[in-house]
PDB file of C-alpha atoms in Angstrom:
ATOM      1  CA  MET A   1     -60.156 -48.067-145.967  1.00  0.00           C
ATOM      2  CA  ASN A   2     -58.426 -51.381-146.577  1.00  0.00           C
ATOM      3  CA  LEU A   3     -55.524 -51.967-148.919  1.00  0.00           C
ATOM      4  CA  SER A   4     -55.279 -54.927-151.273  1.00  0.00           C
ATOM      5  CA  ILE A   5     -53.140 -56.068-154.153  1.00  0.00           C
ATOM      6  CA  ASP A   6     -54.918 -55.452-157.438  1.00  0.00           C
ATOM      7  CA  ARG A   7     -56.353 -58.872-158.336  1.00  0.00           C
ATOM      8  CA  GLU A   8     -55.528 -58.206-162.005  1.00  0.00           C
ATOM      9  CA  VAL A   9     -51.842 -58.692-161.148  1.00  0.00           C
ATOM     10  CA  MET A  10     -52.618 -62.408-160.892  1.00  0.00           C
ATOM     11  CA  ARG A  11     -53.538 -62.341-164.597  1.00  0.00           C
ATOM     12  CA  TRP A  12     -50.028 -61.113-165.329  1.00  0.00           C
ATOM     13  CA  PHE A  13     -48.628 -64.223-163.653  1.00  0.00           C
ATOM     14  CA  ASP A  14     -51.023 -66.353-165.705  1.00  0.00           C
ATOM     15  CA  SER A  15     -49.654 -64.688-168.841  1.00  0.00           C
ATOM     16  CA  LEU A  16     -46.296 -66.329-168.116  1.00  0.00           C
ATOM     17  CA  PHE A  17     -47.874 -69.715-168.697  1.00  0.00           C
ATOM     18  CA  GLN A  18     -50.053 -68.659-171.599  1.00  0.00           C
ATOM     19  CA  SER A  19     -47.097 -67.101-173.417  1.00  0.00           C
ATOM     20  CA  GLN A  20     -44.990 -70.185-172.663  1.00  0.00           C
ATOM     21  CA  ASN A  21     -42.081 -67.858-171.875  1.00  0.00           C
ATOM     22  CA  ASP A  22     -40.049 -67.470-168.709  1.00  0.00           C
ATOM     23  CA  VAL A  23     -40.077 -63.664-168.938  1.00  0.00           C
ATOM     24  CA  ILE A  24     -42.831 -61.318-170.059  1.00  0.00           C
ATOM     25  CA  SER A  25     -43.289 -57.574-169.861  1.00  0.00           C
ATOM     26  CA  ILE A  26     -46.637 -55.884-169.309  1.00  0.00           C
ATOM     27  CA  ASN A  27     -46.685 -52.106-169.505  1.00  0.00           C
ATOM     28  CA  ASN A  28     -43.808 -51.075-167.239  1.00  0.00           C
ATOM     29  CA  PHE A  29     -43.724 -54.371-165.298  1.00  0.00           C
ATOM     30  CA  ILE A  30     -41.692 -57.503-165.759  1.00  0.00           C
ATOM     31  CA  CYS A  31     -42.781 -60.982-164.664  1.00  0.00           C
ATOM     32  CA  LYS A  32     -40.315 -63.863-164.511  1.00  0.00           C
ATOM     33  CA  LEU A  33     -40.445 -67.553-163.836  1.00  0.00           C
ATOM     34  CA  ASP A  34     -37.080 -68.488-162.346  1.00  0.00           C
ATOM     35  CA  ASP A  35     -35.549 -71.792-161.435  1.00  0.00           C
ATOM     36  CA  TYR A  36     -35.451 -72.906-157.847  1.00  0.00           C
ATOM     37  CA  ASP A  37     -33.967 -70.268-155.568  1.00  0.00           C
ATOM     38  CA  LYS A  38     -31.790 -71.835-152.875  1.00  0.00           C
ATOM     39  CA  SER A  39     -32.921 -69.213-150.382  1.00  0.00           C
ATOM     40  CA  MET A  40     -36.558 -70.150-150.951  1.00  0.00           C
ATOM     41  CA  ILE A  41     -38.190 -73.495-150.269  1.00  0.00           C
ATOM     42  CA  GLY A  42     -38.845 -75.759-153.256  1.00  0.00           C
ATOM     43  CA  GLY A  43     -40.361 -75.362-156.699  1.00  0.00           C
ATOM     44  CA  LYS A  44     -39.978 -72.409-159.043  1.00  0.00           C
ATOM     45  CA  VAL A  45     -40.051 -68.718-158.209  1.00  0.00           C
ATOM     46  CA  ILE A  46     -42.328 -66.178-159.853  1.00  0.00           C
ATOM     47  CA  SER A  47     -41.162 -62.588-159.531  1.00  0.00           C
ATOM     48  CA  LEU A  48     -42.703 -59.227-160.340  1.00  0.00           C
ATOM     49  CA  GLY A  49     -40.920 -55.905-160.547  1.00  0.00           C
ATOM     50  CA  LYS A  50     -40.789 -52.725-162.606  1.00  0.00           C
ATOM     51  CA  TYR A  51     -38.559 -51.714-165.496  1.00  0.00           C
ATOM     52  CA  SER A  52     -38.381 -48.033-164.611  1.00  0.00           C
ATOM     53  CA  THR A  53     -37.450 -48.464-160.946  1.00  0.00           C
ATOM     54  CA  ASN A  54     -36.023 -51.104-158.654  1.00  0.00           C
ATOM     55  CA  TYR A  55     -37.864 -49.882-155.553  1.00  0.00           C
ATOM     56  CA  TRP A  56     -39.489 -53.271-155.013  1.00  0.00           C
ATOM     57  CA  LYS A  57     -39.593 -56.850-156.205  1.00  0.00           C
ATOM     58  CA  LEU A  58     -42.185 -59.405-155.157  1.00  0.00           C
ATOM     59  CA  GLU A  59     -41.255 -63.087-155.293  1.00  0.00           C
ATOM     60  CA  PHE A  60     -43.197 -66.223-154.406  1.00  0.00           C
ATOM     61  CA  ASN A  61     -42.620 -69.861-155.084  1.00  0.00           C
ATOM     62  CA  ILE A  62     -44.920 -72.508-156.479  1.00  0.00           C
ATOM     63  CA  SER A  63     -44.428 -76.242-156.220  1.00  0.00           C
ATOM     64  CA  ASP A  64     -43.283 -78.289-159.194  1.00  0.00           C
ATOM     65  CA  SER A  65     -46.566 -80.224-159.182  1.00  0.00           C
ATOM     66  CA  TYR A  66     -48.652 -77.032-159.243  1.00  0.00           C
ATOM     67  CA  LEU A  67     -46.435 -75.582-161.959  1.00  0.00           C
ATOM     68  CA  LEU A  68     -46.953 -78.726-164.060  1.00  0.00           C
ATOM     69  CA  ARG A  69     -50.736 -78.494-163.626  1.00  0.00           C
ATOM     70  CA  LEU A  70     -50.695 -74.853-164.771  1.00  0.00           C
ATOM     71  CA  LYS A  71     -48.524 -75.621-167.793  1.00  0.00           C
ATOM     72  CA  LYS A  72     -50.656 -78.604-168.799  1.00  0.00           C
ATOM     73  CA  ASN A  73     -53.728 -76.398-168.595  1.00  0.00           C
ATOM     74  CA  VAL A  74     -52.452 -74.186-171.450  1.00  0.00           C
ATOM     75  CA  HIS A  75     -53.505 -75.347-174.916  1.00  0.00           C
ATOM     76  CA  PRO A  76     -50.312 -76.012-176.920  1.00  0.00           C
ATOM     77  CA  LEU A  77     -51.618 -74.343-180.100  1.00  0.00           C
ATOM     78  CA  PHE A  78     -53.831 -71.521-178.888  1.00  0.00           C
ATOM     79  CA  ASN A  79     -51.978 -70.502-175.708  1.00  0.00           C
ATOM     80  CA  GLU A  80     -55.286 -70.283-173.852  1.00  0.00           C
ATOM     81  CA  TYR A  81     -56.294 -72.026-170.667  1.00  0.00           C
ATOM     82  CA  ILE A  82     -58.208 -75.225-171.242  1.00  0.00           C
ATOM     83  CA  TYR A  83     -59.921 -75.098-167.857  1.00  0.00           C
ATOM     84  CA  GLU A  84     -60.454 -71.491-166.788  1.00  0.00           C
ATOM     85  CA  GLU A  85     -60.868 -72.430-163.137  1.00  0.00           C
ATOM     86  CA  LEU A  86     -57.256 -73.687-163.014  1.00  0.00           C
ATOM     87  CA  THR A  87     -55.377 -70.385-163.180  1.00  0.00           C
ATOM     88  CA  LEU A  88     -53.431 -68.270-160.727  1.00  0.00           C
ATOM     89  CA  TYR A  89     -56.033 -65.538-161.133  1.00  0.00           C
ATOM     90  CA  ASN A  90     -58.761 -67.913-159.961  1.00  0.00           C
ATOM     91  CA  ASP A  91     -56.686 -69.458-157.182  1.00  0.00           C
ATOM     92  CA  ASP A  92     -58.187 -67.713-154.144  1.00  0.00           C
ATOM     93  CA  ASN A  93     -55.756 -69.400-151.768  1.00  0.00           C
ATOM     94  CA  MET A  94     -52.704 -68.171-153.709  1.00  0.00           C
ATOM     95  CA  PHE A  95     -54.088 -64.646-154.012  1.00  0.00           C
ATOM     96  CA  THR A  96     -55.039 -64.508-150.336  1.00  0.00           C
ATOM     97  CA  THR A  97     -51.600 -65.737-149.245  1.00  0.00           C
ATOM     98  CA  ILE A  98     -49.692 -63.219-151.376  1.00  0.00           C
ATOM     99  CA  ASN A  99     -52.080 -60.367-150.609  1.00  0.00           C
ATOM    100  CA  ARG A 100     -52.101 -60.991-146.867  1.00  0.00           C
ATOM    101  CA  PHE A 101     -48.300 -61.024-146.733  1.00  0.00           C
ATOM    102  CA  VAL A 102     -47.736 -57.861-148.796  1.00  0.00           C
ATOM    103  CA  ILE A 103     -50.428 -55.870-146.983  1.00  0.00           C
ATOM    104  CA  ARG A 104     -49.184 -57.089-143.618  1.00  0.00           C
ATOM    105  CA  VAL A 105     -45.669 -55.827-144.448  1.00  0.00           C
ATOM    106  CA  PHE A 106     -47.122 -52.517-145.635  1.00  0.00           C
ATOM    107  CA  ASN A 107     -49.119 -52.080-142.423  1.00  0.00           C
ATOM    108  CA  ILE A 108     -46.270 -53.117-140.127  1.00  0.00           C
ATOM    109  CA  VAL A 109     -43.888 -50.596-141.655  1.00  0.00           C
ATOM    110  CA  ALA A 110     -46.206 -47.693-142.420  1.00  0.00           C
ATOM    111  CA  ASP A 111     -49.288 -45.820-141.339  1.00  0.00           C
ATOM    112  CA  TYR A 112     -51.156 -44.835-144.498  1.00  0.00           C
ATOM    113  CA  GLU A 113     -54.129 -42.581-143.847  1.00  0.00           C
ATOM    114  CA  TYR A 114     -56.460 -40.223-145.645  1.00  0.00           C
ATOM    115  CA  ASP A 115     -56.756 -36.737-144.172  1.00  0.00           C
ATOM    116  CA  VAL A 116     -60.275 -35.486-144.889  1.00  0.00           C
ATOM    117  CA  ARG A 117     -59.409 -31.831-144.196  1.00  0.00           C
ATOM    118  CA  GLU A 118     -56.404 -31.883-146.530  1.00  0.00           C
ATOM    119  CA  GLY A 119     -58.019 -34.193-149.082  1.00  0.00           C
ATOM    120  CA  ALA A 120     -54.798 -36.186-149.358  1.00  0.00           C
ATOM    121  CA  TYR A 121     -53.195 -39.433-148.256  1.00  0.00           C
ATOM    122  CA  TYR A 122     -50.260 -39.373-145.864  1.00  0.00           C
ATOM    123  CA  ILE A 123     -47.708 -42.069-145.165  1.00  0.00           C
ATOM    124  CA  ASN A 124     -45.460 -42.234-142.151  1.00  0.00           C
ATOM    125  CA  TYR A 125     -43.582 -44.872-140.202  1.00  0.00           C
ATOM    126  CA  ASN A 126     -45.568 -47.072-137.859  1.00  0.00           C
ATOM    127  CA  ARG A 127     -44.362 -46.468-134.285  1.00  0.00           C
ATOM    128  CA  TYR A 128     -44.100 -50.252-133.685  1.00  0.00           C
ATOM    129  CA  PHE A 129     -41.747 -50.600-136.665  1.00  0.00           C
ATOM    130  CA  VAL A 130     -39.564 -47.711-135.515  1.00  0.00           C
ATOM    131  CA  ASP A 131     -39.291 -49.146-132.009  1.00  0.00           C
ATOM    132  CA  ILE A 132     -38.433 -52.661-133.167  1.00  0.00           C
ATOM    133  CA  CYS A 133     -35.737 -51.385-135.551  1.00  0.00           C
ATOM    134  CA  ARG A 134     -33.699 -49.548-132.929  1.00  0.00           C
ATOM    135  CA  GLY A 135     -30.142 -50.827-132.833  1.00  0.00           C
ATOM    136  CA  ILE A 136     -30.368 -53.280-135.740  1.00  0.00           C
ATOM    137  CA  SER A 137     -27.370 -53.897-137.988  1.00  0.00           C
ATOM    138  CA  HIS A 138     -26.702 -55.262-141.467  1.00  0.00           C
ATOM    139  CA  GLY A 139     -27.350 -58.988-141.612  1.00  0.00           C
ATOM    140  CA  ASP A 140     -29.799 -58.956-138.706  1.00  0.00           C
ATOM    141  CA  VAL A 141     -33.006 -60.945-139.120  1.00  0.00           C
ATOM    142  CA  ILE A 142     -35.920 -59.689-137.033  1.00  0.00           C
ATOM    143  CA  LYS A 143     -39.324 -61.295-136.565  1.00  0.00           C
ATOM    144  CA  LEU A 144     -41.887 -58.528-136.938  1.00  0.00           C
ATOM    145  CA  ASP A 145     -44.955 -60.630-136.288  1.00  0.00           C
ATOM    146  CA  TYR A 146     -46.009 -64.273-136.386  1.00  0.00           C
ATOM    147  CA  ASP A 147     -45.285 -64.684-140.113  1.00  0.00           C
ATOM    148  CA  VAL A 148     -43.206 -61.702-141.248  1.00  0.00           C
ATOM    149  CA  LEU A 149     -39.440 -61.567-140.874  1.00  0.00           C
ATOM    150  CA  MET A 150     -37.101 -58.810-141.996  1.00  0.00           C
ATOM    151  CA  LEU A 151     -33.502 -59.050-143.194  1.00  0.00           C
ATOM    152  CA  VAL A 152     -31.449 -55.852-143.324  1.00  0.00           C
ATOM    153  CA  ASN A 153     -29.107 -56.414-146.276  1.00  0.00           C
ATOM    154  CA  SER A 154     -27.677 -52.897-146.407  1.00  0.00           C
ATOM    155  CA  ASP A 155     -28.534 -49.247-145.848  1.00  0.00           C
ATOM    156  CA  ASN A 156     -30.380 -49.378-149.187  1.00  0.00           C
ATOM    157  CA  ASN A 157     -32.012 -52.814-149.143  1.00  0.00           C
ATOM    158  CA  ILE A 158     -34.398 -54.600-146.804  1.00  0.00           C
ATOM    159  CA  VAL A 159     -36.042 -57.966-147.507  1.00  0.00           C
ATOM    160  CA  PHE A 160     -39.257 -59.174-145.889  1.00  0.00           C
ATOM    161  CA  PHE A 161     -40.145 -62.867-146.025  1.00  0.00           C
ATOM    162  CA  ASN A 162     -42.499 -65.308-144.383  1.00  0.00           C
ATOM    163  CA  ASP A 163     -41.666 -68.128-141.951  1.00  0.00           C
ATOM    164  CA  GLU A 164     -41.742 -70.759-144.681  1.00  0.00           C
ATOM    165  CA  ASN A 165     -39.579 -68.563-146.919  1.00  0.00           C
ATOM    166  CA  THR A 166     -42.049 -68.935-149.789  1.00  0.00           C
ATOM    167  CA  ILE A 167     -42.800 -65.215-150.262  1.00  0.00           C
ATOM    168  CA  LYS A 168     -40.367 -62.302-150.366  1.00  0.00           C
ATOM    169  CA  LEU A 169     -40.794 -58.579-150.734  1.00  0.00           C
ATOM    170  CA  ASN A 170     -37.498 -56.920-151.566  1.00  0.00           C
ATOM    171  CA  LEU A 171     -37.449 -53.139-150.974  1.00  0.00           C
ATOM    172  CA  ARG A 172     -34.669 -50.910-152.311  1.00  0.00           C
ATOM    173  CA  PHE A 173     -34.079 -47.171-151.966  1.00  0.00           C
ATOM    174  CA  ASP A 174     -31.241 -44.702-152.455  1.00  0.00           C
ATOM    175  CA  THR A 175     -30.192 -43.144-149.146  1.00  0.00           C
ATOM    176  CA  GLU A 176     -27.737 -40.849-150.951  1.00  0.00           C
ATOM    177  CA  MET A 177     -30.733 -39.292-152.721  1.00  0.00           C
ATOM    178  CA  GLY A 178     -32.564 -38.873-149.403  1.00  0.00           C
ATOM    179  CA  GLU A 179     -34.818 -41.875-149.986  1.00  0.00           C
ATOM    180  CA  ASP A 180     -35.935 -44.385-147.397  1.00  0.00           C
ATOM    181  CA  ILE A 181     -38.162 -47.443-147.177  1.00  0.00           C
ATOM    182  CA  LEU A 182     -41.295 -45.278-147.422  1.00  0.00           C
ATOM    183  CA  ASP A 183     -40.289 -44.344-150.982  1.00  0.00           C
ATOM    184  CA  SER A 184     -40.275 -48.043-151.854  1.00  0.00           C
ATOM    185  CA  LEU A 185     -43.677 -48.567-150.239  1.00  0.00           C
ATOM    186  CA  LEU A 186     -45.143 -45.540-152.030  1.00  0.00           C
ATOM    187  CA  ASP A 187     -43.983 -46.918-155.378  1.00  0.00           C
ATOM    188  CA  LEU A 188     -45.430 -50.317-154.471  1.00  0.00           C
ATOM    189  CA  ARG A 189     -48.696 -48.633-153.422  1.00  0.00           C
ATOM    190  CA  LYS A 190     -48.962 -46.723-156.699  1.00  0.00           C
ATOM    191  CA  SER A 191     -48.004 -49.782-158.737  1.00  0.00           C
ATOM    192  CA  ILE A 192     -50.056 -52.749-157.580  1.00  0.00           C
ATOM    193  CA  ILE A 193     -51.996 -51.883-154.399  1.00  0.00           C
ATOM    194  CA  THR A 194     -55.569 -50.620-154.514  1.00  0.00           C
ATOM    195  CA  SER A 195     -57.871 -49.150-151.879  1.00  0.00           C
ATOM    196  CA  LYS A 196     -61.080 -50.801-150.806  1.00  0.00           C
ATOM    197  CA  ILE A 197     -63.528 -48.516-149.054  1.00  0.00           C
ATOM    198  CA  TYR A 198     -66.230 -50.272-147.045  1.00  0.00           C
TER     199      TYR A 198
END
């Protein structure tokens, strides 16, 4: 079993441009197009999160030139794409980059397996992640692999980002309620990650 972001999520990002708004809501999700974020490199930032929880927020930036191409591709009267091939949904490179990062974070932090006897999925911490996190403190930045870094903001908030600082996955949880990072990953899994069985 392989995990993957649901490709349909990319259509939600496209809806930002088709609606010609900076914020849209789809079901229980909210997509935003924000101005340049000084902690991220260049361009604008697209973010995705949920209304009902703040367990996770996914952010990635796009260059000003790419943003302009996407906006120019939307018909000014009909709010439809003029050239269907020029959309975030159809941008295989963008999808692959975002998907690879999110799934890599998921797999670094957690072991997610199906138990045939029990007929259920189980999630637990990856031993590598537990070992690498021994003795870390707030404000520490740790390189987890060649393109995933982790910033421990607080007991309730951890941010993962890539080397270029163009993608972030912000995970939040309430330790006072007995939650941990696995609760954030489970919500992310249920929200936008699908299973591919080969």
